[in-house]
Short mmCIF file of C-alpha atoms in Angstrom, two decimals:
data_model
loop_
_atom_site.label_atom_id
_atom_site.label_comp_id
_atom_site.label_asym_id
_atom_site.label_seq_id
_atom_site.Cartn_x
_atom_site.Cartn_y
_atom_site.Cartn_z
CA MET A 7 77.64 127.69 143.60
CA THR A 8 78.61 127.69 139.95
CA THR A 9 79.61 124.41 138.36
CA THR A 10 82.30 124.66 135.72
CA ARG A 11 82.78 121.80 133.28
CA SER A 12 86.19 120.89 131.86
CA GLY A 13 86.47 119.88 128.21
CA VAL A 14 88.42 120.36 125.01
CA ARG A 15 87.89 122.72 122.08
CA ILE A 16 88.81 121.20 118.73
CA ASP A 17 89.25 123.69 115.92
CA ALA A 18 88.68 122.87 112.24
CA ASP A 19 92.48 122.97 111.69
CA SER A 20 92.71 120.13 114.29
CA THR A 21 94.24 122.33 116.98
CA THR A 22 93.05 121.27 120.44
CA MET A 23 92.83 123.42 123.54
CA ASN A 24 91.64 122.66 127.07
CA THR A 25 88.60 124.74 127.96
CA ALA A 26 86.24 125.35 130.87
CA VAL A 27 82.51 126.02 130.49
CA PRO A 28 80.71 127.66 133.44
CA GLY A 29 77.37 126.46 134.81
CA PRO A 30 74.67 129.18 134.70
CA TRP A 31 73.02 129.24 131.26
CA ALA A 32 73.59 132.96 130.54
CA LEU A 33 77.31 132.70 131.30
CA LYS A 34 77.61 129.32 129.56
CA ARG A 35 75.98 130.73 126.43
CA ALA A 36 78.25 133.80 126.38
CA VAL A 37 81.42 131.72 126.86
CA LEU A 38 80.39 129.21 124.20
CA ARG A 39 79.47 131.97 121.72
CA ASP A 40 82.98 133.36 122.15
CA GLU A 41 84.57 129.89 121.81
CA LEU A 42 82.55 128.94 118.72
CA GLY A 43 82.02 132.29 117.01
CA GLY A 44 78.23 131.94 117.05
CA GLU A 45 75.21 130.51 118.85
CA PRO A 46 75.92 127.12 120.48
CA HIS A 47 74.13 123.94 119.40
CA PHE A 48 74.26 120.95 121.81
CA VAL A 49 74.29 117.31 120.66
CA ARG A 50 74.72 114.20 122.83
CA TYR A 51 76.38 111.08 121.47
CA ALA A 52 76.18 107.88 123.53
CA ALA A 53 79.64 106.39 124.07
CA ALA A 54 80.45 102.70 123.96
CA ASP A 55 81.37 102.67 127.68
CA GLY A 56 77.88 103.71 128.84
CA THR A 57 78.73 107.39 129.25
CA ALA A 58 78.12 110.05 126.63
CA LEU A 59 79.84 112.95 124.92
CA ARG A 60 78.27 116.41 124.88
CA VAL A 61 79.36 117.98 121.59
CA ILE A 62 78.75 121.70 121.22
CA CYS A 63 79.16 123.28 117.80
CA ARG A 64 78.03 126.48 116.15
CA ALA A 65 74.33 126.46 115.24
CA ALA A 66 73.50 126.57 111.53
CA THR A 67 73.24 130.11 110.21
CA ASP A 68 71.19 131.70 107.48
CA SER A 69 74.27 133.27 105.89
CA GLY A 70 74.74 130.27 103.61
CA THR A 71 78.45 130.17 104.44
CA ALA A 72 79.52 126.62 105.19
CA LEU A 73 82.03 126.14 108.00
CA PRO A 74 85.03 123.92 107.22
CA ALA A 75 84.76 120.25 108.17
CA ASN A 76 86.30 119.37 111.53
CA GLU A 77 87.93 116.06 110.69
CA LEU A 78 89.56 115.49 114.10
CA ALA A 79 86.32 116.11 116.03
CA THR A 80 84.38 113.87 113.64
CA ALA A 81 86.97 111.07 113.90
CA PHE A 82 87.02 111.41 117.71
CA VAL A 83 83.22 111.10 118.05
CA ARG A 84 83.27 108.13 115.65
CA ARG A 85 86.02 106.35 117.62
CA ALA A 86 84.59 107.14 121.08
CA THR A 87 81.01 106.13 120.25
CA GLY A 88 81.35 103.65 117.39
CA GLN A 89 78.83 105.74 115.45
CA VAL A 90 79.30 106.83 111.85
CA LEU A 91 78.05 110.41 111.62
CA ALA A 92 75.72 111.22 108.73
CA ARG A 93 77.80 114.32 107.99
CA PRO A 94 81.02 115.70 109.44
CA LEU A 95 81.09 118.12 112.35
CA ARG A 96 81.94 121.62 111.11
CA GLY A 97 83.85 124.56 112.51
CA PRO A 98 85.15 124.75 116.08
CA VAL A 99 83.69 122.17 118.46
CA VAL A 100 83.70 121.98 122.27
CA VAL A 101 83.52 118.45 123.71
CA LEU A 102 82.40 117.77 127.28
CA GLY A 103 81.35 114.61 129.04
CA ALA A 104 77.76 113.75 129.92
CA GLY A 105 76.09 111.46 132.38
CA ARG A 106 72.69 110.64 133.80
CA VAL A 107 71.58 112.65 136.81
CA GLY A 108 68.09 111.92 138.11
CA GLY A 109 67.13 110.23 134.84
CA LEU A 110 68.25 113.19 132.69
CA TRP A 111 71.48 113.60 130.74
CA ARG A 112 73.61 116.44 132.11
CA SER A 113 76.88 117.92 130.90
CA GLY A 114 79.95 116.93 132.88
CA ASP A 115 83.71 116.98 132.64
CA LEU A 116 85.26 115.16 129.72
CA THR A 117 86.49 111.88 131.20
CA ASP A 118 90.20 111.10 131.40
CA PHE A 119 89.56 108.10 129.13
CA HIS A 120 87.95 110.23 126.41
CA ARG A 121 90.58 112.97 126.81
CA ALA A 122 93.37 110.37 126.36
CA LEU A 123 91.54 108.90 123.36
CA LEU A 124 91.28 112.34 121.73
CA TYR A 125 94.93 113.15 122.37
CA SER A 126 96.00 109.74 121.06
CA LEU A 127 94.03 110.36 117.88
CA ALA A 128 95.52 113.86 117.59
CA ARG A 129 99.05 112.45 117.96
CA GLU A 130 98.35 109.78 115.32
CA ARG A 131 97.24 112.51 112.93
CA GLY A 132 100.13 114.87 113.80
CA CYS A 133 97.76 117.58 115.06
CA PRO A 134 98.98 120.52 117.19
CA GLY A 135 97.45 121.27 120.57
CA ASP A 136 97.38 121.05 124.35
CA TRP A 137 97.79 117.27 124.25
CA GLU A 138 101.55 117.83 124.06
CA VAL A 139 101.58 119.18 127.63
CA ALA A 140 98.41 117.58 129.01
CA LEU A 141 99.73 114.02 129.10
#
């Protein structure tokens, strides 16, 4: 059985869109490459509530072309985790939840709490996106 994880894609222009990421690695990689426009890079940020966020962005490329800063995604990770990032997230970003399974961190659905926090932040900033119909 394939496990699909529910999350949100945040584009550099602060547009948000609900997204689903399938379970098997080959399919997950293909879907994420399409969503991000390049190879996916996974980062886990511990959240203040004991859970974590799985942030997936485009892996650094050798082309030397810098992706635009993703201010909404950076602000969301900062607010959800209390961490100040050393540098802003760049380009489109997919955010999922994460939790411990058998001692290892695994991707999961983005929690309702984190989804509401993101959409609240998007509303505060006047950003377009799915939050208008999701709440």
